[in-house]
């Protein structure tokens, strides 16, 4: 293999400091150093034009490595700061892991504004001020229900990006009522993270709905991935309402139980409407009688919630939505940032 057109991949471990990451990222964006590995990457080299290699969570399939150029990362950061009307000197706080594209994006945006990211990943106590930050829905839930210090930090920011997983309307409404200026983001590693804010495409980005209902994205933020005439076709279903994108759910999260189609996203949305203070996850397991069986996992110790959830789903959706089991867990397993690990949940039921 001709290695002259390739560069080394360097992955930083948990002992490395934030300045180490910033320095490594700056060098990766130029020809001065190796590409930066983000997460558990296995490749040791990439093409010379690749600056970042991201290991995806693989929450619904085989983990992948996504290659991003400096141009894509820069386009994403520039468009994000422009949408938020961030100015030179504004600060970003880091509340997300640097093993994920969302954490790297915080560094990119801060670098563009000429400021150092405020590292709050393992912070305890009162939080310092930052103009902008990015979190996942679980962190918003925790701020509203148990972490008053984090809540004050979010309230003091000009805008708080919330992405990485589906943000329910009820949770968003709670956050808004608490005085948090929430901007819901949609994107993935293949799009350099969030590229659609509150249903609006960032500068240079476009979206459409494919004939099968899946969301298509184009623009300079796309990774070095397979495209269909310039479009990246996601595995998410969506619709366009008044020019804005509404994400319906995963194209592959519909199960068939007893001949009935059941959307796991719809199940979770219905529970969230009735129980906005509960963290829940719908998942399925193979079933010899029904084909696939619906289960619900709840972050709770309240036994009464089992029958209450079943009743709500039967009344709202129908008898076919009655779960085979409701698991009470101290904490819902996650993979990546804010994504429920449905594979681990299914294993718990099968054990």
CSV table of C-alpha atoms in Angstrom, one decimal:
chain,number,residue,atom,x,y,z
A,1,UNK,CA,0.0,0.0,0.0
A,2,UNK,CA,1.2,3.5,-0.8
A,3,UNK,CA,1.5,5.2,2.6
A,4,UNK,CA,2.6,8.5,1.2
A,5,UNK,CA,-1.1,9.6,0.9
A,6,UNK,CA,-2.0,8.4,4.4
A,7,UNK,CA,-1.4,9.7,7.9
A,8,UNK,CA,-1.3,8.1,11.3
A,9,UNK,CA,-4.3,8.0,13.6
A,10,UNK,CA,-3.7,9.0,17.2
A,11,UNK,CA,-6.2,8.3,19.9
A,12,UNK,CA,-6.0,10.0,23.3
A,13,UNK,CA,-6.9,8.2,26.5
A,14,UNK,CA,-8.8,9.3,29.6
A,15,UNK,CA,-5.6,10.5,31.3
A,16,UNK,CA,-5.0,13.2,28.7
A,17,UNK,CA,-6.1,16.7,29.6
A,18,UNK,CA,-8.4,19.1,27.7
A,19,UNK,CA,-5.4,21.1,26.4
A,20,UNK,CA,-4.0,17.8,25.1
A,21,UNK,CA,-7.1,17.3,23.1
A,22,UNK,CA,-7.2,20.9,21.8
A,23,UNK,CA,-3.6,20.6,20.7
A,24,UNK,CA,-4.1,17.3,19.0
A,25,UNK,CA,-7.2,18.6,17.2
A,26,UNK,CA,-5.4,21.7,16.0
A,27,UNK,CA,-2.6,19.6,14.6
A,28,UNK,CA,-5.1,17.1,13.1
A,29,UNK,CA,-6.8,20.0,11.2
A,30,UNK,CA,-3.6,20.8,9.5
A,31,UNK,CA,-0.8,18.6,8.1
A,32,UNK,CA,1.3,19.1,11.2
A,33,UNK,CA,0.2,16.0,13.0
A,34,UNK,CA,-1.7,12.7,12.9
A,35,UNK,CA,-5.4,12.4,12.5
A,36,UNK,CA,-7.3,12.3,15.8
A,37,UNK,CA,-9.1,9.1,16.8
A,38,UNK,CA,-12.4,9.7,18.6
A,39,UNK,CA,-13.7,6.8,20.6
A,40,UNK,CA,-12.6,3.1,20.3
A,41,UNK,CA,-11.1,3.3,16.8
A,42,UNK,CA,-9.1,0.4,15.5
A,43,UNK,CA,-7.6,1.9,12.3
A,44,UNK,CA,-4.0,3.0,12.6
A,45,UNK,CA,-4.0,5.2,9.4
A,46,UNK,CA,-6.3,7.1,7.2
A,47,UNK,CA,-6.1,9.2,4.0
A,48,UNK,CA,-4.0,12.3,4.4
A,49,UNK,CA,-7.1,14.5,4.0
A,50,UNK,CA,-8.9,12.9,6.9
A,51,UNK,CA,-8.6,14.9,10.2
A,52,UNK,CA,-10.9,13.0,12.6
A,53,UNK,CA,-11.9,9.3,12.8
A,54,UNK,CA,-15.0,8.7,14.9
A,55,UNK,CA,-16.1,5.4,16.2
A,56,UNK,CA,-19.9,5.3,16.3
A,57,UNK,CA,-21.9,3.8,19.1
A,58,UNK,CA,-23.4,1.0,17.1
A,59,UNK,CA,-26.6,1.1,19.1
A,60,UNK,CA,-28.6,-0.7,16.4
A,61,UNK,CA,-25.9,-2.5,14.5
A,62,UNK,CA,-22.2,-3.1,13.9
A,63,UNK,CA,-20.0,-0.2,15.1
A,64,UNK,CA,-18.5,1.9,12.3
A,65,UNK,CA,-15.6,4.3,11.9
A,66,UNK,CA,-16.6,7.6,10.3
A,67,UNK,CA,-13.9,9.7,8.6
A,68,UNK,CA,-14.2,13.5,8.7
A,69,UNK,CA,-12.1,16.1,6.9
A,70,UNK,CA,-11.0,19.4,8.3
A,71,UNK,CA,-13.4,21.1,5.8
A,72,UNK,CA,-16.4,19.2,7.1
A,73,UNK,CA,-15.6,19.9,10.8
A,74,UNK,CA,-14.9,23.6,10.1
A,75,UNK,CA,-18.1,24.0,8.1
A,76,UNK,CA,-20.1,22.5,11.0
A,77,UNK,CA,-18.5,24.7,13.6
A,78,UNK,CA,-18.9,27.8,11.5
A,79,UNK,CA,-22.5,27.2,10.7
A,80,UNK,CA,-23.3,26.4,14.3
A,81,UNK,CA,-21.8,29.5,15.7
A,82,UNK,CA,-23.5,31.6,12.9
A,83,UNK,CA,-27.0,30.1,13.7
A,84,UNK,CA,-26.5,30.9,17.4
A,85,UNK,CA,-25.1,34.4,16.7
A,86,UNK,CA,-22.0,33.5,18.7
A,87,UNK,CA,-19.3,36.2,18.6
A,88,UNK,CA,-15.6,36.3,19.1
A,89,UNK,CA,-14.8,36.0,22.8
A,90,UNK,CA,-18.0,34.0,23.6
A,91,UNK,CA,-17.4,30.8,25.6
A,92,UNK,CA,-18.5,27.2,25.3
A,93,UNK,CA,-18.7,24.7,28.2
A,94,UNK,CA,-17.8,21.1,27.7
A,95,UNK,CA,-20.4,18.7,29.3
A,96,UNK,CA,-20.0,15.9,26.8
A,97,UNK,CA,-17.3,13.2,26.4
A,98,UNK,CA,-14.5,13.7,23.8
A,99,UNK,CA,-15.1,10.2,22.6
A,100,UNK,CA,-18.1,11.5,20.7
A,101,UNK,CA,-18.4,13.9,17.8
A,102,UNK,CA,-20.6,16.2,19.9
A,103,UNK,CA,-17.7,16.8,22.4
A,104,UNK,CA,-15.2,17.4,19.6
A,105,UNK,CA,-17.7,20.0,18.1
A,106,UNK,CA,-17.6,22.0,21.3
A,107,UNK,CA,-13.8,22.3,21.0
A,108,UNK,CA,-14.2,23.3,17.3
A,109,UNK,CA,-16.7,26.0,18.1
A,110,UNK,CA,-14.7,27.4,20.9
A,111,UNK,CA,-11.5,27.5,18.8
A,112,UNK,CA,-13.3,29.5,16.2
A,113,UNK,CA,-14.4,32.0,18.8
A,114,UNK,CA,-10.8,32.3,20.1
A,115,UNK,CA,-11.7,31.0,23.5
A,116,UNK,CA,-10.8,28.0,25.7
A,117,UNK,CA,-13.6,25.5,26.3
A,118,UNK,CA,-14.7,25.4,29.9
A,119,UNK,CA,-14.2,21.8,31.0
A,120,UNK,CA,-17.1,20.7,33.1
A,121,UNK,CA,-17.2,17.0,32.3
A,122,UNK,CA,-16.6,15.8,35.9
A,123,UNK,CA,-17.6,19.0,37.6
A,124,UNK,CA,-19.0,19.0,41.2
A,125,UNK,CA,-20.6,22.0,42.9
A,126,UNK,CA,-21.4,25.4,41.5
A,127,UNK,CA,-20.8,25.8,37.7
A,128,UNK,CA,-18.9,28.7,36.2
A,129,UNK,CA,-20.7,30.7,33.5
A,130,UNK,CA,-20.5,29.9,29.8
A,131,UNK,CA,-22.3,31.5,26.9
A,132,UNK,CA,-23.2,28.3,25.1
A,133,UNK,CA,-23.2,24.6,25.9
A,134,UNK,CA,-24.3,21.3,24.4
A,135,UNK,CA,-26.0,18.4,26.3
A,136,UNK,CA,-28.1,15.2,25.8
A,137,UNK,CA,-31.7,14.9,26.9
A,138,UNK,CA,-30.7,12.8,29.9
A,139,UNK,CA,-28.6,15.7,31.2
A,140,UNK,CA,-31.5,18.1,30.8
A,141,UNK,CA,-33.7,15.6,32.7
A,142,UNK,CA,-31.1,15.4,35.5
A,143,UNK,CA,-30.8,19.2,35.7
A,144,UNK,CA,-34.6,19.6,36.0
A,145,UNK,CA,-35.0,16.9,38.6
A,146,UNK,CA,-31.9,16.6,40.7
A,147,UNK,CA,-28.9,18.7,39.8
A,148,UNK,CA,-29.7,22.3,40.7
A,149,UNK,CA,-26.1,23.5,40.0
A,150,UNK,CA,-26.3,22.2,36.4
A,151,UNK,CA,-29.8,23.8,36.1
A,152,UNK,CA,-28.4,27.2,37.0
A,153,UNK,CA,-25.6,26.8,34.5
A,154,UNK,CA,-28.0,26.0,31.7
A,155,UNK,CA,-30.3,28.8,32.7
A,156,UNK,CA,-27.3,31.2,32.4
A,157,UNK,CA,-26.3,30.2,28.9
A,158,UNK,CA,-27.5,32.2,25.8
A,159,UNK,CA,-28.5,28.9,24.2
A,160,UNK,CA,-28.2,25.2,25.1
A,161,UNK,CA,-27.9,22.6,22.3
A,162,UNK,CA,-29.8,19.4,23.1
A,163,UNK,CA,-29.2,16.4,20.8
A,164,UNK,CA,-27.7,12.9,20.6
A,165,UNK,CA,-31.1,11.3,21.3
A,166,UNK,CA,-34.7,12.1,20.8
A,167,UNK,CA,-35.9,15.1,22.9
A,168,UNK,CA,-39.5,14.7,23.9
A,169,UNK,CA,-41.8,17.7,23.7
A,170,UNK,CA,-42.7,17.4,27.3
A,171,UNK,CA,-39.1,17.5,28.5
A,172,UNK,CA,-38.4,20.5,26.2
A,173,UNK,CA,-41.4,22.3,27.6
A,174,UNK,CA,-40.2,21.7,31.1
A,175,UNK,CA,-36.8,23.1,30.2
A,176,UNK,CA,-38.3,26.2,28.6
A,177,UNK,CA,-40.5,26.7,31.6
A,178,UNK,CA,-37.4,26.6,33.8
A,179,UNK,CA,-35.8,29.4,31.7
A,180,UNK,CA,-33.5,27.4,29.5
A,181,UNK,CA,-33.1,28.5,25.9
A,182,UNK,CA,-33.1,25.1,24.3
A,183,UNK,CA,-32.1,24.5,20.7
A,184,UNK,CA,-33.0,20.9,19.6
A,185,UNK,CA,-30.4,19.5,17.2
A,186,UNK,CA,-30.5,16.7,14.7
A,187,UNK,CA,-27.5,15.0,13.1
A,188,UNK,CA,-25.0,12.2,13.5
A,189,UNK,CA,-21.3,11.4,13.1
A,190,UNK,CA,-21.9,11.1,9.3
A,191,UNK,CA,-23.0,14.8,9.3
A,192,UNK,CA,-20.3,16.1,11.6
A,193,UNK,CA,-22.9,16.0,14.4
A,194,UNK,CA,-25.9,18.3,14.6
A,195,UNK,CA,-26.6,20.0,11.3
A,196,UNK,CA,-30.3,20.8,11.7
A,197,UNK,CA,-31.3,23.1,14.6
A,198,UNK,CA,-35.0,23.4,15.6
A,199,UNK,CA,-35.9,21.8,12.3
A,200,UNK,CA,-33.9,24.4,10.3
A,201,UNK,CA,-30.9,23.4,8.2
A,202,UNK,CA,-27.6,25.1,9.1
A,203,UNK,CA,-25.8,27.2,6.5
A,204,UNK,CA,-25.0,25.1,3.4
A,205,UNK,CA,-27.0,22.1,4.6
A,206,UNK,CA,-30.1,20.8,2.9
A,207,UNK,CA,-32.6,18.1,3.7
A,208,UNK,CA,-35.3,16.2,1.9
A,209,UNK,CA,-37.5,13.2,2.5
A,210,UNK,CA,-36.9,10.2,0.4
A,211,UNK,CA,-39.7,8.2,-1.2
A,212,UNK,CA,-39.5,5.6,1.6
A,213,UNK,CA,-39.9,8.4,4.2
A,214,UNK,CA,-36.2,8.5,5.3
A,215,UNK,CA,-34.4,11.8,5.8
A,216,UNK,CA,-31.8,12.8,3.3
A,217,UNK,CA,-29.0,15.3,4.0
A,218,UNK,CA,-26.5,17.1,1.8
A,219,UNK,CA,-23.9,19.8,2.4
A,220,UNK,CA,-20.3,20.5,3.3
A,221,UNK,CA,-20.6,18.9,6.7
A,222,UNK,CA,-20.9,15.4,5.3
A,223,UNK,CA,-18.3,12.8,6.2
A,224,UNK,CA,-16.3,10.7,3.8
A,225,UNK,CA,-19.2,8.3,3.3
A,226,UNK,CA,-21.3,6.7,0.6
A,227,UNK,CA,-23.7,9.2,-1.0
A,228,UNK,CA,-26.6,9.0,-3.5
A,229,UNK,CA,-26.1,11.8,-5.9
A,230,UNK,CA,-24.6,13.9,-3.1
A,231,UNK,CA,-27.2,12.9,-0.5
A,232,UNK,CA,-26.6,10.9,2.6
A,233,UNK,CA,-29.7,8.8,3.3
A,234,UNK,CA,-30.2,8.3,7.0
A,235,UNK,CA,-32.0,5.5,8.9
A,236,UNK,CA,-34.4,8.0,10.4
A,237,UNK,CA,-38.0,8.7,9.2
A,238,UNK,CA,-39.2,12.3,9.0
A,239,UNK,CA,-41.6,14.8,7.5
A,240,UNK,CA,-41.4,18.4,6.5
A,241,UNK,CA,-43.9,20.7,8.1
A,242,UNK,CA,-44.0,24.4,7.2
A,243,UNK,CA,-40.4,24.1,5.8
A,244,UNK,CA,-39.1,22.5,9.0
A,245,UNK,CA,-37.9,19.0,9.6
A,246,UNK,CA,-39.7,16.8,12.0
A,247,UNK,CA,-38.0,13.6,13.0
A,248,UNK,CA,-40.5,10.8,13.5
A,249,UNK,CA,-38.2,8.0,14.6
A,250,UNK,CA,-35.8,5.3,13.3
A,251,UNK,CA,-36.8,3.5,10.2
A,252,UNK,CA,-35.7,0.2,11.9
A,253,UNK,CA,-37.5,0.7,15.2
A,254,UNK,CA,-40.8,-0.8,14.1
A,255,UNK,CA,-41.4,-4.3,15.4
A,256,UNK,CA,-44.2,-6.7,14.3
A,257,UNK,CA,-45.9,-8.4,17.2
A,258,UNK,CA,-48.8,-10.8,16.5
A,259,UNK,CA,-49.1,-9.2,13.0
A,260,UNK,CA,-49.4,-5.7,14.4
A,261,UNK,CA,-46.8,-3.0,13.6
A,262,UNK,CA,-45.5,-1.3,16.8
A,263,UNK,CA,-43.2,1.8,16.7
A,264,UNK,CA,-40.9,1.8,19.7
A,265,UNK,CA,-40.5,5.5,19.3
A,266,UNK,CA,-44.3,5.9,19.4
A,267,UNK,CA,-44.4,3.8,22.5
A,268,UNK,CA,-41.8,5.9,24.3
A,269,UNK,CA,-43.5,9.1,23.1
A,270,UNK,CA,-46.9,8.0,24.6
A,271,UNK,CA,-45.3,7.2,27.9
A,272,UNK,CA,-43.4,10.5,28.0
A,273,UNK,CA,-46.7,12.3,27.4
A,274,UNK,CA,-48.3,10.6,30.4
A,275,UNK,CA,-45.3,10.4,32.6
A,276,UNK,CA,-42.9,13.3,31.8
A,277,UNK,CA,-40.7,12.7,34.8
A,278,UNK,CA,-39.9,9.1,33.9
A,279,UNK,CA,-36.9,7.8,31.9
A,280,UNK,CA,-38.2,4.9,29.8
A,281,UNK,CA,-37.1,2.8,26.9
A,282,UNK,CA,-39.1,0.5,24.7
A,283,UNK,CA,-37.3,-2.6,23.2
A,284,UNK,CA,-38.2,-6.0,21.8
A,285,UNK,CA,-37.1,-9.6,22.0
A,286,UNK,CA,-37.8,-12.6,19.7
A,287,UNK,CA,-40.9,-14.5,20.7
A,288,UNK,CA,-42.1,-17.9,19.4
A,289,UNK,CA,-45.7,-17.0,19.7
A,290,UNK,CA,-45.9,-13.3,18.7
A,291,UNK,CA,-42.8,-13.0,16.5
A,292,UNK,CA,-41.5,-10.1,18.5
A,293,UNK,CA,-42.5,-9.2,22.1
A,294,UNK,CA,-42.6,-5.6,23.4
A,295,UNK,CA,-40.9,-4.7,26.7
A,296,UNK,CA,-40.5,-1.5,28.6
A,297,UNK,CA,-37.6,-0.5,30.8
A,298,UNK,CA,-38.1,2.2,33.4
A,299,UNK,CA,-35.6,4.0,35.6
A,300,UNK,CA,-37.6,3.6,38.8
A,301,UNK,CA,-38.2,1.4,41.8
A,302,UNK,CA,-41.9,2.0,42.0
A,303,UNK,CA,-43.7,-1.3,41.4
A,304,UNK,CA,-47.0,0.4,40.8
A,305,UNK,CA,-45.7,1.9,37.6
A,306,UNK,CA,-45.7,-1.5,35.9
A,307,UNK,CA,-49.5,-1.8,35.7
A,308,UNK,CA,-49.9,2.0,35.1
A,309,UNK,CA,-47.7,1.9,32.0
A,310,UNK,CA,-49.5,-1.1,30.6
A,311,UNK,CA,-52.9,0.5,31.1
A,312,UNK,CA,-51.8,3.8,29.5
A,313,UNK,CA,-50.4,2.0,26.4
A,314,UNK,CA,-53.5,-0.2,26.0
A,315,UNK,CA,-55.8,2.7,26.2
A,316,UNK,CA,-53.8,5.0,23.9
A,317,UNK,CA,-52.6,2.5,21.3
A,318,UNK,CA,-54.5,-0.7,21.7
A,319,UNK,CA,-54.2,-4.2,23.3
A,320,UNK,CA,-51.3,-5.1,21.0
A,321,UNK,CA,-49.2,-2.4,22.8
A,322,UNK,CA,-49.4,-4.1,26.1
A,323,UNK,CA,-45.8,-4.9,27.1
A,324,UNK,CA,-44.8,-8.5,27.8
A,325,UNK,CA,-42.7,-7.1,30.7
A,326,UNK,CA,-41.8,-3.9,32.5
A,327,UNK,CA,-38.3,-3.8,33.9
A,328,UNK,CA,-37.5,-1.6,36.8
A,329,UNK,CA,-33.8,-0.5,36.8
A,330,UNK,CA,-31.7,1.8,38.8
A,331,UNK,CA,-30.3,3.2,35.6
A,332,UNK,CA,-31.0,2.6,31.9
A,333,UNK,CA,-28.0,1.3,30.0
A,334,UNK,CA,-26.6,3.7,27.5
A,335,UNK,CA,-24.3,3.6,24.6
A,336,UNK,CA,-22.6,6.6,23.1
A,337,UNK,CA,-24.1,9.8,24.5
A,338,UNK,CA,-27.7,9.7,25.6
A,339,UNK,CA,-28.6,6.7,23.4
A,340,UNK,CA,-30.4,3.8,25.1
A,341,UNK,CA,-28.6,0.4,24.6
A,342,UNK,CA,-31.6,-1.7,23.5
A,343,UNK,CA,-29.3,-4.7,22.9
A,344,UNK,CA,-28.3,-4.8,26.5
A,345,UNK,CA,-31.9,-4.5,27.6
A,346,UNK,CA,-32.9,-7.4,25.5
A,347,UNK,CA,-30.1,-9.5,27.0
A,348,UNK,CA,-31.5,-8.7,30.5
A,349,UNK,CA,-34.8,-10.1,29.6
A,350,UNK,CA,-33.3,-13.2,27.9
A,351,UNK,CA,-31.1,-14.1,30.9
